[in-house]
GROMACS .gro file of C-alpha atoms in nm:
model
  217
    1UNK     CA    1   3.341 -12.789   0.174
    2UNK     CA    2   3.141 -12.603  -0.079
    3UNK     CA    3   3.262 -12.523  -0.425
    4UNK     CA    4   3.369 -12.183  -0.549
    5UNK     CA    5   3.153 -12.040  -0.819
    6UNK     CA    6   3.294 -12.119  -1.158
    7UNK     CA    7   3.505 -11.818  -1.247
    8UNK     CA    8   3.515 -11.599  -1.556
    9UNK     CA    9   3.247 -11.702  -1.805
   10UNK     CA   10   3.020 -11.868  -1.548
   11UNK     CA   11   3.005 -11.589  -1.295
   12UNK     CA   12   2.729 -11.395  -1.470
   13UNK     CA   13   2.538 -11.716  -1.534
   14UNK     CA   14   2.520 -11.811  -1.169
   15UNK     CA   15   2.402 -11.465  -1.076
   16UNK     CA   16   2.117 -11.486  -1.326
   17UNK     CA   17   1.980 -11.841  -1.363
   18UNK     CA   18   1.731 -11.746  -1.632
   19UNK     CA   19   1.582 -12.000  -1.870
   20UNK     CA   20   1.474 -11.930  -2.226
   21UNK     CA   21   1.142 -11.770  -2.311
   22UNK     CA   22   0.923 -11.907  -2.586
   23UNK     CA   23   0.661 -11.666  -2.714
   24UNK     CA   24   0.493 -11.513  -2.411
   25UNK     CA   25   0.543 -11.820  -2.187
   26UNK     CA   26   0.857 -11.853  -1.972
   27UNK     CA   27   0.986 -12.210  -1.971
   28UNK     CA   28   1.178 -12.329  -1.666
   29UNK     CA   29   1.393 -12.640  -1.639
   30UNK     CA   30   1.488 -12.816  -1.317
   31UNK     CA   31   1.563 -13.184  -1.336
   32UNK     CA   32   1.732 -13.269  -1.006
   33UNK     CA   33   1.696 -13.634  -0.896
   34UNK     CA   34   1.488 -13.732  -1.197
   35UNK     CA   35   1.400 -14.009  -1.262
   36UNK     CA   36   1.402 -14.095  -0.889
   37UNK     CA   37   1.445 -14.466  -0.962
   38UNK     CA   38   1.793 -14.394  -1.105
   39UNK     CA   39   1.914 -14.080  -0.931
   40UNK     CA   40   1.741 -14.016  -0.596
   41UNK     CA   41   1.936 -14.163  -0.301
   42UNK     CA   42   1.608 -14.192  -0.109
   43UNK     CA   43   1.485 -14.433  -0.376
   44UNK     CA   44   1.798 -14.587  -0.530
   45UNK     CA   45   2.081 -14.711  -0.305
   46UNK     CA   46   2.333 -14.660  -0.588
   47UNK     CA   47   2.217 -14.337  -0.754
   48UNK     CA   48   2.373 -14.247  -1.087
   49UNK     CA   49   2.480 -13.897  -0.987
   50UNK     CA   50   2.708 -13.845  -1.288
   51UNK     CA   51   2.423 -13.890  -1.538
   52UNK     CA   52   2.170 -13.688  -1.337
   53UNK     CA   53   2.098 -13.351  -1.498
   54UNK     CA   54   2.038 -13.080  -1.240
   55UNK     CA   55   1.948 -12.776  -1.452
   56UNK     CA   56   1.994 -12.622  -1.796
   57UNK     CA   57   2.056 -12.247  -1.813
   58UNK     CA   58   2.080 -12.012  -2.108
   59UNK     CA   59   2.081 -11.637  -2.158
   60UNK     CA   60   2.208 -11.368  -2.390
   61UNK     CA   61   2.461 -11.103  -2.291
   62UNK     CA   62   2.480 -10.840  -2.563
   63UNK     CA   63   2.599 -11.024  -2.872
   64UNK     CA   64   2.693 -11.336  -2.674
   65UNK     CA   65   2.488 -11.650  -2.612
   66UNK     CA   66   2.562 -11.854  -2.298
   67UNK     CA   67   2.446 -12.210  -2.230
   68UNK     CA   68   2.527 -12.433  -1.936
   69UNK     CA   69   2.432 -12.768  -1.791
   70UNK     CA   70   2.471 -12.869  -1.426
   71UNK     CA   71   2.474 -13.230  -1.314
   72UNK     CA   72   2.588 -13.473  -1.039
   73UNK     CA   73   2.421 -13.281  -0.760
   74UNK     CA   74   2.319 -13.149  -0.527
   75UNK     CA   75   2.590 -13.298  -0.307
   76UNK     CA   76   2.764 -13.156  -0.002
   77UNK     CA   77   3.141 -13.182   0.026
   78UNK     CA   78   3.184 -13.402  -0.281
   79UNK     CA   79   3.435 -13.352  -0.564
   80UNK     CA   80   3.339 -13.279  -0.922
   81UNK     CA   81   3.209 -13.569  -1.130
   82UNK     CA   82   3.407 -13.646  -1.447
   83UNK     CA   83   3.267 -13.982  -1.558
   84UNK     CA   84   3.413 -14.092  -1.892
   85UNK     CA   85   3.120 -14.328  -1.951
   86UNK     CA   86   2.855 -14.054  -1.965
   87UNK     CA   87   2.782 -13.848  -2.276
   88UNK     CA   88   2.625 -13.507  -2.215
   89UNK     CA   89   2.432 -13.333  -2.492
   90UNK     CA   90   2.308 -12.977  -2.522
   91UNK     CA   91   2.057 -12.953  -2.806
   92UNK     CA   92   1.982 -12.618  -2.968
   93UNK     CA   93   1.690 -12.554  -3.204
   94UNK     CA   94   1.651 -12.227  -3.392
   95UNK     CA   95   1.418 -12.326  -3.678
   96UNK     CA   96   1.088 -12.308  -3.492
   97UNK     CA   97   1.060 -12.681  -3.420
   98UNK     CA   98   1.132 -12.719  -3.051
   99UNK     CA   99   1.216 -13.089  -3.046
  100UNK     CA  100   1.445 -13.107  -3.352
  101UNK     CA  101   1.793 -12.965  -3.287
  102UNK     CA  102   1.990 -12.776  -3.551
  103UNK     CA  103   2.295 -12.801  -3.324
  104UNK     CA  104   2.393 -13.079  -3.084
  105UNK     CA  105   2.685 -13.010  -2.852
  106UNK     CA  106   2.847 -13.328  -2.720
  107UNK     CA  107   3.055 -13.318  -2.402
  108UNK     CA  108   3.267 -13.600  -2.257
  109UNK     CA  109   3.526 -13.629  -1.982
  110UNK     CA  110   3.843 -13.837  -1.954
  111UNK     CA  111   4.186 -13.858  -1.795
  112UNK     CA  112   4.538 -13.852  -1.933
  113UNK     CA  113   4.817 -14.091  -1.837
  114UNK     CA  114   4.894 -13.878  -1.530
  115UNK     CA  115   4.537 -13.898  -1.405
  116UNK     CA  116   4.455 -13.537  -1.487
  117UNK     CA  117   4.090 -13.489  -1.585
  118UNK     CA  118   4.002 -13.319  -1.910
  119UNK     CA  119   3.689 -13.229  -2.105
  120UNK     CA  120   3.608 -13.253  -2.476
  121UNK     CA  121   3.352 -13.033  -2.652
  122UNK     CA  122   3.225 -13.139  -2.993
  123UNK     CA  123   2.988 -12.953  -3.223
  124UNK     CA  124   2.994 -12.617  -3.044
  125UNK     CA  125   2.858 -12.350  -3.284
  126UNK     CA  126   3.135 -12.114  -3.390
  127UNK     CA  127   3.419 -12.323  -3.245
  128UNK     CA  128   3.646 -12.584  -3.402
  129UNK     CA  129   3.469 -12.919  -3.458
  130UNK     CA  130   3.639 -13.078  -3.155
  131UNK     CA  131   3.797 -12.884  -2.868
  132UNK     CA  132   3.951 -13.027  -2.552
  133UNK     CA  133   4.148 -12.916  -2.251
  134UNK     CA  134   4.183 -12.955  -1.872
  135UNK     CA  135   3.887 -12.910  -1.642
  136UNK     CA  136   3.866 -12.600  -1.421
  137UNK     CA  137   4.027 -12.398  -1.700
  138UNK     CA  138   3.875 -12.174  -1.966
  139UNK     CA  139   3.924 -12.323  -2.313
  140UNK     CA  140   3.900 -12.095  -2.615
  141UNK     CA  141   3.836 -12.162  -2.983
  142UNK     CA  142   3.752 -11.901  -3.247
  143UNK     CA  143   3.622 -11.663  -2.982
  144UNK     CA  144   3.412 -11.929  -2.806
  145UNK     CA  145   3.479 -11.983  -2.436
  146UNK     CA  146   3.420 -12.321  -2.268
  147UNK     CA  147   3.475 -12.444  -1.914
  148UNK     CA  148   3.387 -12.738  -1.689
  149UNK     CA  149   3.426 -12.767  -1.314
  150UNK     CA  150   3.273 -12.780  -0.967
  151UNK     CA  151   3.025 -12.507  -0.868
  152UNK     CA  152   2.791 -12.421  -0.587
  153UNK     CA  153   2.442 -12.518  -0.700
  154UNK     CA  154   2.282 -12.196  -0.830
  155UNK     CA  155   1.926 -12.323  -0.783
  156UNK     CA  156   1.725 -12.203  -0.480
  157UNK     CA  157   1.427 -12.413  -0.377
  158UNK     CA  158   1.253 -12.561  -0.072
  159UNK     CA  159   1.258 -12.926  -0.177
  160UNK     CA  160   1.134 -13.043   0.164
  161UNK     CA  161   0.837 -12.810   0.133
  162UNK     CA  162   0.770 -12.935  -0.219
  163UNK     CA  163   0.765 -13.297  -0.106
  164UNK     CA  164   0.542 -13.218   0.191
  165UNK     CA  165   0.306 -13.021  -0.032
  166UNK     CA  166   0.296 -13.302  -0.288
  167UNK     CA  167   0.212 -13.567  -0.027
  168UNK     CA  168  -0.036 -13.363   0.178
  169UNK     CA  169  -0.206 -13.147  -0.085
  170UNK     CA  170  -0.150 -12.845   0.141
  171UNK     CA  171   0.100 -12.572   0.060
  172UNK     CA  172   0.394 -12.617   0.296
  173UNK     CA  173   0.672 -12.414   0.132
  174UNK     CA  174   0.901 -12.194   0.343
  175UNK     CA  175   1.088 -11.900   0.193
  176UNK     CA  176   1.366 -11.927   0.455
  177UNK     CA  177   1.458 -12.286   0.366
  178UNK     CA  178   1.689 -12.364   0.073
  179UNK     CA  179   1.759 -12.732   0.019
  180UNK     CA  180   2.042 -12.652  -0.225
  181UNK     CA  181   2.237 -12.416   0.002
  182UNK     CA  182   2.606 -12.517   0.030
  183UNK     CA  183   2.558 -12.810  -0.206
  184UNK     CA  184   2.762 -12.861  -0.521
  185UNK     CA  185   2.708 -12.956  -0.883
  186UNK     CA  186   2.943 -13.017  -1.169
  187UNK     CA  187   2.888 -12.776  -1.458
  188UNK     CA  188   3.001 -12.711  -1.810
  189UNK     CA  189   2.933 -12.371  -1.962
  190UNK     CA  190   2.978 -12.234  -2.313
  191UNK     CA  191   2.991 -11.867  -2.413
  192UNK     CA  192   2.960 -11.821  -2.790
  193UNK     CA  193   2.865 -11.547  -3.038
  194UNK     CA  194   2.489 -11.508  -3.062
  195UNK     CA  195   2.526 -11.499  -3.441
  196UNK     CA  196   2.642 -11.861  -3.434
  197UNK     CA  197   2.298 -11.984  -3.326
  198UNK     CA  198   2.059 -11.701  -3.404
  199UNK     CA  199   1.793 -11.741  -3.671
  200UNK     CA  200   1.611 -11.405  -3.693
  201UNK     CA  201   1.242 -11.430  -3.614
  202UNK     CA  202   1.270 -11.770  -3.445
  203UNK     CA  203   1.293 -11.861  -3.078
  204UNK     CA  204   1.606 -12.044  -2.965
  205UNK     CA  205   1.520 -12.357  -2.767
  206UNK     CA  206   1.776 -12.544  -2.556
  207UNK     CA  207   1.750 -12.879  -2.378
  208UNK     CA  208   1.994 -13.130  -2.233
  209UNK     CA  209   2.024 -13.509  -2.225
  210UNK     CA  210   2.266 -13.767  -2.084
  211UNK     CA  211   2.353 -14.116  -2.202
  212UNK     CA  212   2.547 -14.378  -2.008
  213UNK     CA  213   2.768 -14.615  -2.204
  214UNK     CA  214   2.923 -14.820  -1.925
  215UNK     CA  215   3.063 -14.800  -1.576
  216UNK     CA  216   2.944 -14.949  -1.251
  217UNK     CA  217   2.592 -14.802  -1.235
   0.00000   0.00000   0.00000
């Protein structure tokens, strides 16, 4: 099984996995299986997939600003990961200091009494202070769109070639080999007005973090 691409607000994101640009230098972010001692199944027999950030994506679309974080992947044929013991954060800086966020979006998952999974967004610029709803559904608040669910990993990369290159010192990449093909991540994505985060003249910087508060890992 491989996941459908997250519909509606995520469709454009997956077609254009572009990271932010700071000054004249493009900054890319791929964090799959890092740190290996906690998340790589080749290193850790009980990898913490739920807390493993895959990628952070952000782009503008007219007067809209879209941010997304993928995690718990890449995995083939696995369901989405909605671990209530992991806190996901998307940090946004617009004041020129890249490591000090002006906005911190907090995302958590949980289940109701019927076992239905839901997601809670807190601190989303432009939205109500706390917004929640079922996963795999678009949630709206003050014109902000939010969604969480299972997606096909949008990243394309020859991980086997990277590892062989790293160990041998000889370039061994192949452009016909995609380690992430038909593998899934869990994603949450937020589509908000650009005016909610824009600070004219300053670059917008986005980065993600996870924190585990309990569970079996």
